[in-house]
Tab-separated table of C-alpha atoms and ligand atoms in Angstrom:
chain	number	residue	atom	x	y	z
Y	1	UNK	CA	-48.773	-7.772	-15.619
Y	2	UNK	CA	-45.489	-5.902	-16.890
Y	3	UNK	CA	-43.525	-6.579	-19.536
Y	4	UNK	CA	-40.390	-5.367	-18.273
Y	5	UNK	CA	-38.910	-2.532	-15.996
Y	6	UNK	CA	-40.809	0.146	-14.190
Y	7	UNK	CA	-44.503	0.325	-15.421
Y	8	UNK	CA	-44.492	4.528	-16.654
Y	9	UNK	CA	-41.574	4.395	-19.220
Y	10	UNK	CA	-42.398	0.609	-20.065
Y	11	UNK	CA	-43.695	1.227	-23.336
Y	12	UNK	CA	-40.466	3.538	-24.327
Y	13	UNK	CA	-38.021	0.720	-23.005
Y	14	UNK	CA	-38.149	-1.338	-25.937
Y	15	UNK	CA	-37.422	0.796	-29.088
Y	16	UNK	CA	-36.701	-0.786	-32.185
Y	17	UNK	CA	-33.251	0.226	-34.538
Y	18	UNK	CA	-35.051	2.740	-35.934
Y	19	UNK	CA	-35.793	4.551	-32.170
Y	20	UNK	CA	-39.765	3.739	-33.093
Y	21	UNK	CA	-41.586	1.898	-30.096
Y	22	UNK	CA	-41.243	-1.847	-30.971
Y	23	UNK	CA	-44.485	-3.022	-32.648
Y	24	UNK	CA	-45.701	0.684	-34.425
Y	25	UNK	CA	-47.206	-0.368	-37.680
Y	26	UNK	CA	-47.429	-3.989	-36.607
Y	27	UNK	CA	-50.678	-6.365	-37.094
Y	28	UNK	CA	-51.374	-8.285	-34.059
Y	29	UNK	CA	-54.148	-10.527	-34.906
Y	30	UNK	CA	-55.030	-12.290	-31.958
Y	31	UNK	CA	-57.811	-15.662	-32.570
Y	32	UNK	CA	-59.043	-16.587	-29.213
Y	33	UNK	CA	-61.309	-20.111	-29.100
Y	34	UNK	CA	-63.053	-21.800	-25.999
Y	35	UNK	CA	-60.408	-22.592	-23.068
Y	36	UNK	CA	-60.767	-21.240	-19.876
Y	37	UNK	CA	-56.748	-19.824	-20.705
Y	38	UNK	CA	-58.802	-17.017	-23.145
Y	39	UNK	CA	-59.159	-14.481	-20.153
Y	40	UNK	CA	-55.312	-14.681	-20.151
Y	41	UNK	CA	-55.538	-13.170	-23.771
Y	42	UNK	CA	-56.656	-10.073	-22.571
Y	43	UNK	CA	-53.296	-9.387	-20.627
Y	44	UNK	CA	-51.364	-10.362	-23.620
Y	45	UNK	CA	-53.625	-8.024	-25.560
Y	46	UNK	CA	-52.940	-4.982	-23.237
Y	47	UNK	CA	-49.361	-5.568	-23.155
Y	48	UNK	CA	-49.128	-5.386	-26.779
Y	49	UNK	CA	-51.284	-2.206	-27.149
Y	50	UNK	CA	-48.239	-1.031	-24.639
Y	51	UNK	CA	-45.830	-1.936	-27.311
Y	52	UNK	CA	-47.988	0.180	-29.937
Y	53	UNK	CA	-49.430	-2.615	-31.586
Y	54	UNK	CA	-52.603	-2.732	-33.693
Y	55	UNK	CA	-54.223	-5.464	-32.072
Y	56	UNK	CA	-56.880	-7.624	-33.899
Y	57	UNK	CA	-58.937	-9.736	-31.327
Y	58	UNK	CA	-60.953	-13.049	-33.103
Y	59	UNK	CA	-63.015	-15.092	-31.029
Y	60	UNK	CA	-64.695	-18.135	-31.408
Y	61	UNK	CA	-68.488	-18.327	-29.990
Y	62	UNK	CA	-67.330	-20.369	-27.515
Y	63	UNK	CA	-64.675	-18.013	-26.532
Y	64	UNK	CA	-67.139	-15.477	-25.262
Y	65	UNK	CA	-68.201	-17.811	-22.980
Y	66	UNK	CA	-64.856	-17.343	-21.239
Y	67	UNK	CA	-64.409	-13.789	-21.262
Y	68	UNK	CA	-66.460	-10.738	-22.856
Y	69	UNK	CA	-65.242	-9.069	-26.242
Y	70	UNK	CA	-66.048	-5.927	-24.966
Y	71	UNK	CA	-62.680	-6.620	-22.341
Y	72	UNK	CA	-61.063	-6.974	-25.803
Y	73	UNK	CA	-62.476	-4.068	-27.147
Y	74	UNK	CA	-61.842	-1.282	-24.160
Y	75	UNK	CA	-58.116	-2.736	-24.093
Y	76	UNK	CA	-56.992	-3.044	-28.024
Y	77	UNK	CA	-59.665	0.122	-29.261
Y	78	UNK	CA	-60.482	-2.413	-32.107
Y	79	UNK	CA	-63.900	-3.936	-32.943
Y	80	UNK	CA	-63.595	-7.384	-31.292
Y	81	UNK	CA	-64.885	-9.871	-34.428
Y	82	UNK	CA	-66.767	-13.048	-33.523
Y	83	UNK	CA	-69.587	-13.742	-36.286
Y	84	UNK	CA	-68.754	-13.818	-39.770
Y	85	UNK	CA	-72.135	-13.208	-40.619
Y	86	UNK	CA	-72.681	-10.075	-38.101
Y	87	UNK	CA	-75.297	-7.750	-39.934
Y	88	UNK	CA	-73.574	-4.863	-38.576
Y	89	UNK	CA	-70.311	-4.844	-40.406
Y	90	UNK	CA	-68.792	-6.192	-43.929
Y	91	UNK	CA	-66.644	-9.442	-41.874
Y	92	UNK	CA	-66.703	-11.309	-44.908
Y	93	UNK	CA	-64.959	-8.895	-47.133
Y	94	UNK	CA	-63.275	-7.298	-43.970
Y	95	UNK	CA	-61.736	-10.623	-42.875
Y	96	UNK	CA	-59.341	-11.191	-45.854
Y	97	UNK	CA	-58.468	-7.166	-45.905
Y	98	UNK	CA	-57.191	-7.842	-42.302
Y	99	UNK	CA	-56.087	-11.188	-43.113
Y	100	UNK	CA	-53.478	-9.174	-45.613
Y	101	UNK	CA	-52.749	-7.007	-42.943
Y	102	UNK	CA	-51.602	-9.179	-40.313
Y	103	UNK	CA	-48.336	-9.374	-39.458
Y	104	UNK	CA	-48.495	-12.084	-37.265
Y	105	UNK	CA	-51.253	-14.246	-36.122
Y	106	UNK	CA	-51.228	-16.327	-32.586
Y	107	UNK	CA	-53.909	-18.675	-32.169
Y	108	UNK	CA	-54.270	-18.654	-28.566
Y	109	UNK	CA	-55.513	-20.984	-26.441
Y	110	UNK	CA	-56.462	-23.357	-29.505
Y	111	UNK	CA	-59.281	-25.655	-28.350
Y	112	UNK	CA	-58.833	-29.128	-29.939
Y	113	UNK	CA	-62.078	-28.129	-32.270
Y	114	UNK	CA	-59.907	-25.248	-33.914
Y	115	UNK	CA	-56.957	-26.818	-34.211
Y	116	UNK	CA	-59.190	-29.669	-36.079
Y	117	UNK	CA	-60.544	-27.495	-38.377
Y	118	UNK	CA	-57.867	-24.974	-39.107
Y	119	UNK	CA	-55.935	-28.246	-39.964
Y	120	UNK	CA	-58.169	-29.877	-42.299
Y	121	UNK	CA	-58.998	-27.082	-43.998
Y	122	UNK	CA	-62.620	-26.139	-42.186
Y	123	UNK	CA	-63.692	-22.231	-42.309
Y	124	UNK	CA	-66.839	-21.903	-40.933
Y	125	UNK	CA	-66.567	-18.972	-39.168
Y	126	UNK	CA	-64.754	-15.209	-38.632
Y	127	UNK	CA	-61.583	-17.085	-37.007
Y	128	UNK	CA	-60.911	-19.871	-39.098
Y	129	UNK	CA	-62.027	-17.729	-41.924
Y	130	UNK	CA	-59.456	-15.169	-40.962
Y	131	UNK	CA	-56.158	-17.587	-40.092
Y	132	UNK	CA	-57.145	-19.208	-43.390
Y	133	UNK	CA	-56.607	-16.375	-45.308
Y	134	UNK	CA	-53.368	-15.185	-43.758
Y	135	UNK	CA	-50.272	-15.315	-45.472
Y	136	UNK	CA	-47.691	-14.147	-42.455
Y	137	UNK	CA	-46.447	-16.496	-39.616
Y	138	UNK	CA	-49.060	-18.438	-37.866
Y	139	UNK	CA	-48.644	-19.594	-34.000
Y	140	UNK	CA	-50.547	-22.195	-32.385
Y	141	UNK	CA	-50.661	-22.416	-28.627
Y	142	UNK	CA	-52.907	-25.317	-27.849
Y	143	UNK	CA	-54.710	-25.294	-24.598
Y	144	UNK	CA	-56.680	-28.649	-23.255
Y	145	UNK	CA	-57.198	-31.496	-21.018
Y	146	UNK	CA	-54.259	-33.946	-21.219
Y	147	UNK	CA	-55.883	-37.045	-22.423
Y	148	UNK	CA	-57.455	-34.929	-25.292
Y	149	UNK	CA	-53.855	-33.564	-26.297
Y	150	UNK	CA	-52.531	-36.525	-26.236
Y	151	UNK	CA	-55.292	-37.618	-28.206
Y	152	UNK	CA	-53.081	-38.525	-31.279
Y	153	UNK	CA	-56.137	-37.178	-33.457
Y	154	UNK	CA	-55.018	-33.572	-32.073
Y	155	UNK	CA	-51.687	-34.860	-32.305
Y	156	UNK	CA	-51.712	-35.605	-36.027
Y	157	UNK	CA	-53.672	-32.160	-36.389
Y	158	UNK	CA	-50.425	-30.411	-34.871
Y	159	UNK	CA	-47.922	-32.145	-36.771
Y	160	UNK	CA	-49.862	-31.095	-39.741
Y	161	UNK	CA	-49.918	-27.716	-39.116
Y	162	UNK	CA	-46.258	-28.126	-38.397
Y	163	UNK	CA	-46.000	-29.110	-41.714
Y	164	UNK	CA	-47.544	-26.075	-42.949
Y	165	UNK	CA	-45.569	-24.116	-41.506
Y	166	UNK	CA	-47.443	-23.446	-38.231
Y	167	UNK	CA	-44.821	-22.941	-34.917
Y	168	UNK	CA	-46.791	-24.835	-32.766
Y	169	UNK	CA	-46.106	-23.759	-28.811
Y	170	UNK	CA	-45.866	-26.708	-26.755
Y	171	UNK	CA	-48.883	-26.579	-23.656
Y	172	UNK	CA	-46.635	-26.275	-20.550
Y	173	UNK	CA	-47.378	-28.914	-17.411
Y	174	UNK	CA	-49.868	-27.851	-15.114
Y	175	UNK	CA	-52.820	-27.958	-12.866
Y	176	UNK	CA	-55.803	-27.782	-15.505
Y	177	UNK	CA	-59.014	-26.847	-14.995
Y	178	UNK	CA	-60.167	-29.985	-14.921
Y	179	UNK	CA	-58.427	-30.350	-11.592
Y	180	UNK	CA	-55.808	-32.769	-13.501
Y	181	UNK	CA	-52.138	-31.893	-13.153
Y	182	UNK	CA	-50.253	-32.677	-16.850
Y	183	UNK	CA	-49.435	-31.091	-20.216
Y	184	UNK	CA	-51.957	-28.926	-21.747
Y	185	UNK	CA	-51.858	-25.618	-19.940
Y	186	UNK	CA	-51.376	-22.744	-22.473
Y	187	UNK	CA	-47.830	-20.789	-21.587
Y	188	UNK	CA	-48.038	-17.446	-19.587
Y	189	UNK	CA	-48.991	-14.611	-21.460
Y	190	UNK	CA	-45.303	-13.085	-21.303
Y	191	UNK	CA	-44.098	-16.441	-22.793
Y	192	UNK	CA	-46.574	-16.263	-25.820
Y	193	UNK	CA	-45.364	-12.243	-26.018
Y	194	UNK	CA	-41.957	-13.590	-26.422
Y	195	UNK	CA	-42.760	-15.775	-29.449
Y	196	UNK	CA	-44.773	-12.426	-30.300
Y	197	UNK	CA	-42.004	-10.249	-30.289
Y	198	UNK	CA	-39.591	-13.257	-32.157
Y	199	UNK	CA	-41.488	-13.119	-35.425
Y	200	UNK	CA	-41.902	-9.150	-35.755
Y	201	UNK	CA	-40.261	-6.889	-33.506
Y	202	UNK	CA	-37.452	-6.661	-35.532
Y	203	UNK	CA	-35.646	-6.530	-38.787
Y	204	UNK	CA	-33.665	-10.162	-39.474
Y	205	UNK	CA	-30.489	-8.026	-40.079
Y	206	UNK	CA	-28.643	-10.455	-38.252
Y	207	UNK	CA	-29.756	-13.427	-39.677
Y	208	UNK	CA	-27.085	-16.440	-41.281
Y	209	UNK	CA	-24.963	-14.853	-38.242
Y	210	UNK	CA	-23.383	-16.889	-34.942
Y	211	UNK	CA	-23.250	-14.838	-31.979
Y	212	UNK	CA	-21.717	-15.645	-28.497
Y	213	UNK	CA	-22.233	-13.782	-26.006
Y	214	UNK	CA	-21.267	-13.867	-22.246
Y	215	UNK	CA	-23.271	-12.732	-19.613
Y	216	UNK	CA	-22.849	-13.017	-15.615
Y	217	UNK	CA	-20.729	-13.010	-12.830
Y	218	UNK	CA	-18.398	-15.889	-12.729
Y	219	UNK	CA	-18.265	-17.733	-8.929
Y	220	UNK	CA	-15.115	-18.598	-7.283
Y	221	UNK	CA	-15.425	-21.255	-5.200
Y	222	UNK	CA	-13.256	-21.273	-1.142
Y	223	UNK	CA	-14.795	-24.112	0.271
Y	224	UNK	CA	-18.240	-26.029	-0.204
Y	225	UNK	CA	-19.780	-23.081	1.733
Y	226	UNK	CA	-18.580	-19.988	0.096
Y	227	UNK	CA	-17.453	-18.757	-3.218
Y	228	UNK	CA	-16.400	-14.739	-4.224
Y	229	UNK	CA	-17.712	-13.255	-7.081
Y	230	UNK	CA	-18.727	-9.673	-8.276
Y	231	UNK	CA	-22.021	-7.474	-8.816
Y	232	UNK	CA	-22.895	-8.526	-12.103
Y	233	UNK	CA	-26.267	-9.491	-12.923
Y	234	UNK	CA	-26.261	-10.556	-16.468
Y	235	UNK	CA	-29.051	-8.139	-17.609
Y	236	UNK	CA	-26.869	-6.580	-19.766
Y	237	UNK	CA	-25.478	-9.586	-21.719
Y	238	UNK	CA	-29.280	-11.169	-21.847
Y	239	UNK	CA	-30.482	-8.352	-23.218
Y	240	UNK	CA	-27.722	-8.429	-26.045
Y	241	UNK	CA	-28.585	-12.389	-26.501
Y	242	UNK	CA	-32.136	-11.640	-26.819
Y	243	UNK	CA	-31.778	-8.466	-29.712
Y	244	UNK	CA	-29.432	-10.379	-31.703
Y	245	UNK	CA	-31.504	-13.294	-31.420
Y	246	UNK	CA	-35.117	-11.431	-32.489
Y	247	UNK	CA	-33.236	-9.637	-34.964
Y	248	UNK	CA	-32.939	-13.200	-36.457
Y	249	UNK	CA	-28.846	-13.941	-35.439
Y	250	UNK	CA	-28.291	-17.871	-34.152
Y	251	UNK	CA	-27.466	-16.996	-30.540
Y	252	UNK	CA	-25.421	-18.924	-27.499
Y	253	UNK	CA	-25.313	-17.202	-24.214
Y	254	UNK	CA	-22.659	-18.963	-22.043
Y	255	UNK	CA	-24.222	-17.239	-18.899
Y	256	UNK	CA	-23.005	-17.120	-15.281
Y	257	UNK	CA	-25.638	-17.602	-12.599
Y	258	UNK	CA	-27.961	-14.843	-12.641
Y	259	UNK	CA	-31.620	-14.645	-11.515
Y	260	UNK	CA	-33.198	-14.276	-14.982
Y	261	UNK	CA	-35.170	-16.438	-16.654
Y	262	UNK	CA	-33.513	-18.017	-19.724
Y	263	UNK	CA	-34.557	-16.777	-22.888
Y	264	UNK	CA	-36.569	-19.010	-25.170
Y	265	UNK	CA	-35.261	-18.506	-28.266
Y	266	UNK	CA	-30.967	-18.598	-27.524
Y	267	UNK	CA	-28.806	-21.469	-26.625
Y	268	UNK	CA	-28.310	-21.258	-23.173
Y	269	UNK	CA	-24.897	-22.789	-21.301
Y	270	UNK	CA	-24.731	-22.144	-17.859
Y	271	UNK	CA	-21.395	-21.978	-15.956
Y	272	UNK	CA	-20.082	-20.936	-12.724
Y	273	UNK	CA	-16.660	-20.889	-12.695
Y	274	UNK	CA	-13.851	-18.446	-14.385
Y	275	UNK	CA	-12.517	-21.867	-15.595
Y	276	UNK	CA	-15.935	-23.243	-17.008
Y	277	UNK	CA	-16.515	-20.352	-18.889
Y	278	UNK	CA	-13.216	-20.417	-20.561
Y	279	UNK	CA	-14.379	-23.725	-21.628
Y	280	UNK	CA	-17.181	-22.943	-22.737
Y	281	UNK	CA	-16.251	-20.236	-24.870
Y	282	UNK	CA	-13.417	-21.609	-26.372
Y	283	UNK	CA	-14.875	-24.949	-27.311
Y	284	UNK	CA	-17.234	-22.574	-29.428
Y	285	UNK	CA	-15.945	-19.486	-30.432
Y	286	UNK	CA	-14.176	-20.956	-33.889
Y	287	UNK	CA	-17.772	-21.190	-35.404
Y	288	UNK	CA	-18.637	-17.546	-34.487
Y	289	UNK	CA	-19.273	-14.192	-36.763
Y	290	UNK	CA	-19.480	-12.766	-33.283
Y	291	UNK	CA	-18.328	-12.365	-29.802
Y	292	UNK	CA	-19.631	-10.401	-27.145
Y	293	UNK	CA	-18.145	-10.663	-23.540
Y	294	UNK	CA	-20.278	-8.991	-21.393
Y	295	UNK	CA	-19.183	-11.396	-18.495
Y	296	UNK	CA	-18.052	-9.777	-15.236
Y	297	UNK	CA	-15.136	-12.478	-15.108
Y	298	UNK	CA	-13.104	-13.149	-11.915
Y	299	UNK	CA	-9.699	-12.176	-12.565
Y	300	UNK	CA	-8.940	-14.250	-9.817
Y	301	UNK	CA	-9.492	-17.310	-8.048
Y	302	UNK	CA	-8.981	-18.986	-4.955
Y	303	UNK	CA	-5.193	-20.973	-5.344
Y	304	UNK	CA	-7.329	-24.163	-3.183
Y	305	UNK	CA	-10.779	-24.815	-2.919
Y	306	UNK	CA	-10.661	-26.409	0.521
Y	307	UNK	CA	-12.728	-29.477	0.845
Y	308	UNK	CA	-14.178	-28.690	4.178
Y	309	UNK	CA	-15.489	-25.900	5.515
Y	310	UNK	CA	-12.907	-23.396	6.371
Y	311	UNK	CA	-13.657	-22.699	10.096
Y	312	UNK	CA	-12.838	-19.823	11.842
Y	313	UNK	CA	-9.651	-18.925	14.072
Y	314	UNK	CA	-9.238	-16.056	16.199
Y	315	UNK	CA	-6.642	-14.825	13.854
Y	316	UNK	CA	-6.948	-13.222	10.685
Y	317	UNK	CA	-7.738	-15.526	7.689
Y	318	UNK	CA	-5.747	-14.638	3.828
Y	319	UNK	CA	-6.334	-16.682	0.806
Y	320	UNK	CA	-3.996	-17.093	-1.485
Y	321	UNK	CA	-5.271	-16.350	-5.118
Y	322	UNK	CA	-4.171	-17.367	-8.393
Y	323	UNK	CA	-5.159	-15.859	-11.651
Y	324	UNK	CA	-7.603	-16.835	-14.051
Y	325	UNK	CA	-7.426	-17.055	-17.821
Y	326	UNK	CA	-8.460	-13.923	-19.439
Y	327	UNK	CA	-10.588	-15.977	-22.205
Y	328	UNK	CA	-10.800	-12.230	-24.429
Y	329	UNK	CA	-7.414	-11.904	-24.275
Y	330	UNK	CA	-7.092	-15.351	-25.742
Y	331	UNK	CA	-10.166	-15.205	-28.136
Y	332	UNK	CA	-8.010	-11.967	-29.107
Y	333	UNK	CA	-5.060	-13.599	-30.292
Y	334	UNK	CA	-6.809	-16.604	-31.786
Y	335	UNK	CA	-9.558	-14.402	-33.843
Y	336	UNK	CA	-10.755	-16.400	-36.755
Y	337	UNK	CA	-10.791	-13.939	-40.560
Y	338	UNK	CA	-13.839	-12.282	-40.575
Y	339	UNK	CA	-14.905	-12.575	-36.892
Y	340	UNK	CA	-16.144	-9.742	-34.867
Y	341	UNK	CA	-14.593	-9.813	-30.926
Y	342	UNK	CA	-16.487	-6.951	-28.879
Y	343	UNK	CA	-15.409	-6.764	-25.274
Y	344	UNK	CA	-16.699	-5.033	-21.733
Y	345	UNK	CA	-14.387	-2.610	-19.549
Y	346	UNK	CA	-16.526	-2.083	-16.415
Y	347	UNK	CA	-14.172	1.200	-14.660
Y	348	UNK	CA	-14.187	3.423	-12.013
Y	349	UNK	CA	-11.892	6.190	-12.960
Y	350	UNK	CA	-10.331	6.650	-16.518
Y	351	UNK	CA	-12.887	5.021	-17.986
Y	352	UNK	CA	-12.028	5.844	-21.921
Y	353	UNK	CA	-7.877	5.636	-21.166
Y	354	UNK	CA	-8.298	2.235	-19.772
Y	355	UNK	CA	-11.081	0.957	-21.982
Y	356	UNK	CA	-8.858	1.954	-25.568
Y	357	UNK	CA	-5.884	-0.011	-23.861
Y	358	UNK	CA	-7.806	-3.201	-23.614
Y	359	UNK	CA	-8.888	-2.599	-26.742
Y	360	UNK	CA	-5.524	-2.798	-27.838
Y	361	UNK	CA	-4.216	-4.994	-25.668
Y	362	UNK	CA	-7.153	-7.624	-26.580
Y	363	UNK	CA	-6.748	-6.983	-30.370
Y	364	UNK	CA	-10.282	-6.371	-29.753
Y	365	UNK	CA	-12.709	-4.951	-32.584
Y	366	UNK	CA	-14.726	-2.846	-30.241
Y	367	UNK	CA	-15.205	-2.003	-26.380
Y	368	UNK	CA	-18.235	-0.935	-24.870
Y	369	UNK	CA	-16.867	0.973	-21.797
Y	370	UNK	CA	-19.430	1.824	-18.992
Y	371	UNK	CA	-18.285	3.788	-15.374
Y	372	UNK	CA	-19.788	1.682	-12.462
Y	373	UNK	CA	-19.292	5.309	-10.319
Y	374	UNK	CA	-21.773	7.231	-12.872
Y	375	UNK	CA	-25.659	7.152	-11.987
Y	376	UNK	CA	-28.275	5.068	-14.527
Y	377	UNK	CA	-24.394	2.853	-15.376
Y	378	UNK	CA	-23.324	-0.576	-14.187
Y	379	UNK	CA	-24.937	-3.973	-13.012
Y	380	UNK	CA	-27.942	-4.012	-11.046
Y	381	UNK	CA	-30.538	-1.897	-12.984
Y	382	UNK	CA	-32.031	-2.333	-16.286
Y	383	UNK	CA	-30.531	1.450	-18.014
Y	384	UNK	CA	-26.451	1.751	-18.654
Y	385	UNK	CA	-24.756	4.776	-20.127
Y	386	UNK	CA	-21.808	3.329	-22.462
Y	387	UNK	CA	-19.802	4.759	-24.960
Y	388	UNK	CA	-18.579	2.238	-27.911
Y	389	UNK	CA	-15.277	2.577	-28.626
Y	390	UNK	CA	-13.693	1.286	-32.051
Y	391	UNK	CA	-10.014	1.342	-33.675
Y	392	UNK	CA	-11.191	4.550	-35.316
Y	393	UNK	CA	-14.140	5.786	-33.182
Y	394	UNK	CA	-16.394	6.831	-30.148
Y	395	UNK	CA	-19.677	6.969	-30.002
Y	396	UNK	CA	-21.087	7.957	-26.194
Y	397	UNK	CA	-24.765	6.602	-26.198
Y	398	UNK	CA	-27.194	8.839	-23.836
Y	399	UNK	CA	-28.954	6.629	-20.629
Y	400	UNK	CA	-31.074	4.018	-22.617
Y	401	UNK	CA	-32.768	1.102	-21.393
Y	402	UNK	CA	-30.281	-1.996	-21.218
Y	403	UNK	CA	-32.176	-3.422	-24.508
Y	404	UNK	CA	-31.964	-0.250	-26.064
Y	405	UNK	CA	-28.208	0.086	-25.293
Y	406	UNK	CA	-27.855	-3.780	-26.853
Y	407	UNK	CA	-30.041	-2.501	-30.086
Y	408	UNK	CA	-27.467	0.440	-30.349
Y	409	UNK	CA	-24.202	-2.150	-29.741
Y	410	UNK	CA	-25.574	-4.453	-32.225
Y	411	UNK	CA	-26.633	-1.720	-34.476
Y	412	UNK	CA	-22.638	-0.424	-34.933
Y	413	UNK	CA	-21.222	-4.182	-34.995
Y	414	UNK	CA	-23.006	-4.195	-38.449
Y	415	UNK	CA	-22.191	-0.563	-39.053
Y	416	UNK	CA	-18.486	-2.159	-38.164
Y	417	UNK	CA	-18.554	-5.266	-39.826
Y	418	UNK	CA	-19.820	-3.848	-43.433
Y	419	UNK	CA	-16.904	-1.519	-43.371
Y	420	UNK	CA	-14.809	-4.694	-42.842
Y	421	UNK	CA	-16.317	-6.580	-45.802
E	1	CTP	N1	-12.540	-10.766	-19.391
E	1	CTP	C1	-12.315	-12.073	-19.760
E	1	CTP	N2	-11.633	-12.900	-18.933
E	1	CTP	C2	-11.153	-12.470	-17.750
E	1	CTP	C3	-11.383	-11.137	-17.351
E	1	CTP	C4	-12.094	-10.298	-18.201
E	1	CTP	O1	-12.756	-12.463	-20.842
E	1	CTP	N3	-10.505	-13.305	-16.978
E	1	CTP	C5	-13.286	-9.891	-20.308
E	1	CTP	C6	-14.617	-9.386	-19.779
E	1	CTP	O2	-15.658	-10.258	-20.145
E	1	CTP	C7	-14.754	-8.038	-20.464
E	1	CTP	C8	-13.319	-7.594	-20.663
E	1	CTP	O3	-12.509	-8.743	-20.522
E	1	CTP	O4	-15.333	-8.142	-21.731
E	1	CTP	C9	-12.841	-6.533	-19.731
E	1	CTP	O5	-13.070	-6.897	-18.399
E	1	CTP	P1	-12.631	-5.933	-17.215
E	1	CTP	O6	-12.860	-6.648	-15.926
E	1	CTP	O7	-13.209	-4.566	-17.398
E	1	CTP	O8	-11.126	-5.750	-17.496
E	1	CTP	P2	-9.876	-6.627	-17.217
E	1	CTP	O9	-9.299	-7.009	-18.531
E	1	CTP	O10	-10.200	-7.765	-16.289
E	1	CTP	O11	-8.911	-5.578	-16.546
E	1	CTP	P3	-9.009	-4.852	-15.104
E	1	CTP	O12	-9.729	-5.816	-14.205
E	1	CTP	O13	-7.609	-4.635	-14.735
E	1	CTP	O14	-9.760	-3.593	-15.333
């Protein structure tokens, strides 16, 4: 299991703003109750250790039927606590010291029977003990048979946790264990990292702000068969979508296609055309603090889509082409007071020259320029070498991961944006 990129510099690809691995200092407290889903836990656990993370692992009695604490134990370097009433070490005084060092606490898989107590209130032993006592964000991922989360019992439990402030994570759809095929499967162990990762991998510096951000190549259809586009493959706008967004920003990614998954926590509109993303970010950009185009946009399309196939001659073939609307150009010279437009200039050759004209051209706010030609730069892999170009400055970042280059981006749009204020 891998969080991201290659496996030897994965736990140096995700750096928070202050260049420290993502989740140094951070309290982890993992509660793990009886579900077959609890061996998943332990890949969750590693990958968090990865991240630097001072992992906590809980476990029910029952849990240790599914998988061994000493799995926990080997992985997180941290006493694995099951029994409140252990002889061995102080639980009951240690679970409310840990309990005020948690950061974050995910409850995962929740059996019905923890859910039940936690919700009315029940602490009978070192889990529910522990999430009772813990002031910082609680998150629930239930894990059960169908007809017993349906149960409206459990149901009534979750919307009372809800009400207390618990993010419950719904069960995705699934075969179970019981050979059944419904809701009730707890979410992969990347998906519960990402909730993970939402509440405490970074600083809400962005928060009370709307960011759009493009991402993706746009597609230009010919005929029904074939469309031209370009090389992009979105990473670099998804990873800007998914900073802003855990650094607590309200985030729409108008994306091209791409073959990432969509992140959980942004509003995702998908578009294919030059056209469709036009609309897409015009019909929205009046209620943003911030625009990032990060969108490898077609400059130019197709002047007919034919509505057959075009079939071949023994000739040659031309297509007449039209151009598109350059939607930064336009968000440019409609810029709202106060709002924050920060282009892309992907170039081969004269890579500042060009990239400070379209900054001027765009009445842009900032460009971050990248050469395609230079090696670790560009579309396909997951590091990019950009310099940041302002009205009054250039900053040339080193080759960072593309998350890393979206924390620095982000990181001198505030810089940017306070000097504005
Ligand atoms: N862009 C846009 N709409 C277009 C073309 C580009 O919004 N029709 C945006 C891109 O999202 C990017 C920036 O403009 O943020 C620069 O794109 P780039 O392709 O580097 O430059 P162009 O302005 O298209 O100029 P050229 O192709 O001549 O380099």
């Amino acid at each position: 299991y891998k969080i991201r990129g290659t496996p030897d510099r994965e736990d140096q690809r995700m750096r928070r703003k202050d260049g420290q691995p993502m989740l140094k200092g951070k309290t982890v407290v993992l509660a793990v109750s009886g579900s077959i889903a609890a061996y998943k836990i332990a890949s969750l656990a590693s990958a968090l250790g990865k991240l630097h993370a001072d992992v906590q692992v809980l476990m029910t009695q029952n849990a240790t039927n599914f998988i061994n604490p000493i799995t926990f134990e080997t992985l997180t370097g941290n006493k694995c606590l099951v029994d409140t009433f252990d002889r061995n070490f102080q639980y009951s005084v240690e679970h409310v010291a840990l309990a005020k060092r948690a950061d974050v606490v995910l409850v995962a898989p929740a059996s019905a029977n923890v859910i039940g107590k936690i919700a009315n209130g029940i602490a009978d032993d070192m889990l529910t003990t522990t999430v009772m006592a813990c002031k910082c964000k609680k998150i629930i991922s239930p894990a059960m048979n169908t007809q017993m989360f349906e149960n409206p019992i459990v149901q009534d439990n979750l919307k009372k946790l809800e009400h207390y402030g618990y993010e419950v994570i719904q069960p995705a759809v699934g075969l179970l264990a019981c050979k059944d095929v419904g809701k009730g499967k707890m979410p992969e162990p990347e998906t519960l990292l990402e909730y993970i990762l939402q509440e405490v991998a970074y600083e809400k510096d962005l928060k009370g702000k709307k960011i759009l951000v493009t991402a993706g190549p746009t597609q230009e259809p010919i005929d029904p068969v074939r469309y031209l586009t370009n090389h992009s493959s979105g990473k670099m706008g998804y990873a800007i979508a998914k900073v802003c967004s855990m650094r607590g920003a309200e985030v729409t990614l108008v994306s091209g296609k791409t073959a990432i998954k969509p992140p959980l926590f942004v509003d995702v509109v998908p578009v294919t055309t030059a056209r469709e993303m036009y609309e897409a970010v015009t019909g929205r950009s009046d209620r943003q603090d911030i625009v990032i185009k990060a969108a490898a946009v077609a400059d130019y399309r197709p002047k007919t889509i034919s509505e057959q196939k075009v079939k071949k001659t023994d000739g040659e073939l031309s297509i007449e082409m039209e151009r598109t609307d350059d939607i930064l150009k336009y968000l440019g010279e409609h810029k709202r007071a106060n709002q924050f437009l920060c282009g892309f200039s992907m170039e081969t050759e004269h890579m500042l020259e060009n990239s400070r004209k379209k900054l001027k051209k765009k009445n842009l706010d900032m460009i971050v320029a990248n050469n395609v030609k230079v090696e670790g730069a560009g579309f396909a892999g997951d590091t990019n070498i950009v310099t940041l170009i302002t009205g009054d400055d250039e900053t040339q970042l080193p080759l960072l991961s593309k998350e890393e280059t979206a924390v620095e981006i982000m990181n001198k749009i505030l810089e940017q944006t306070e000097k504005q204020l």
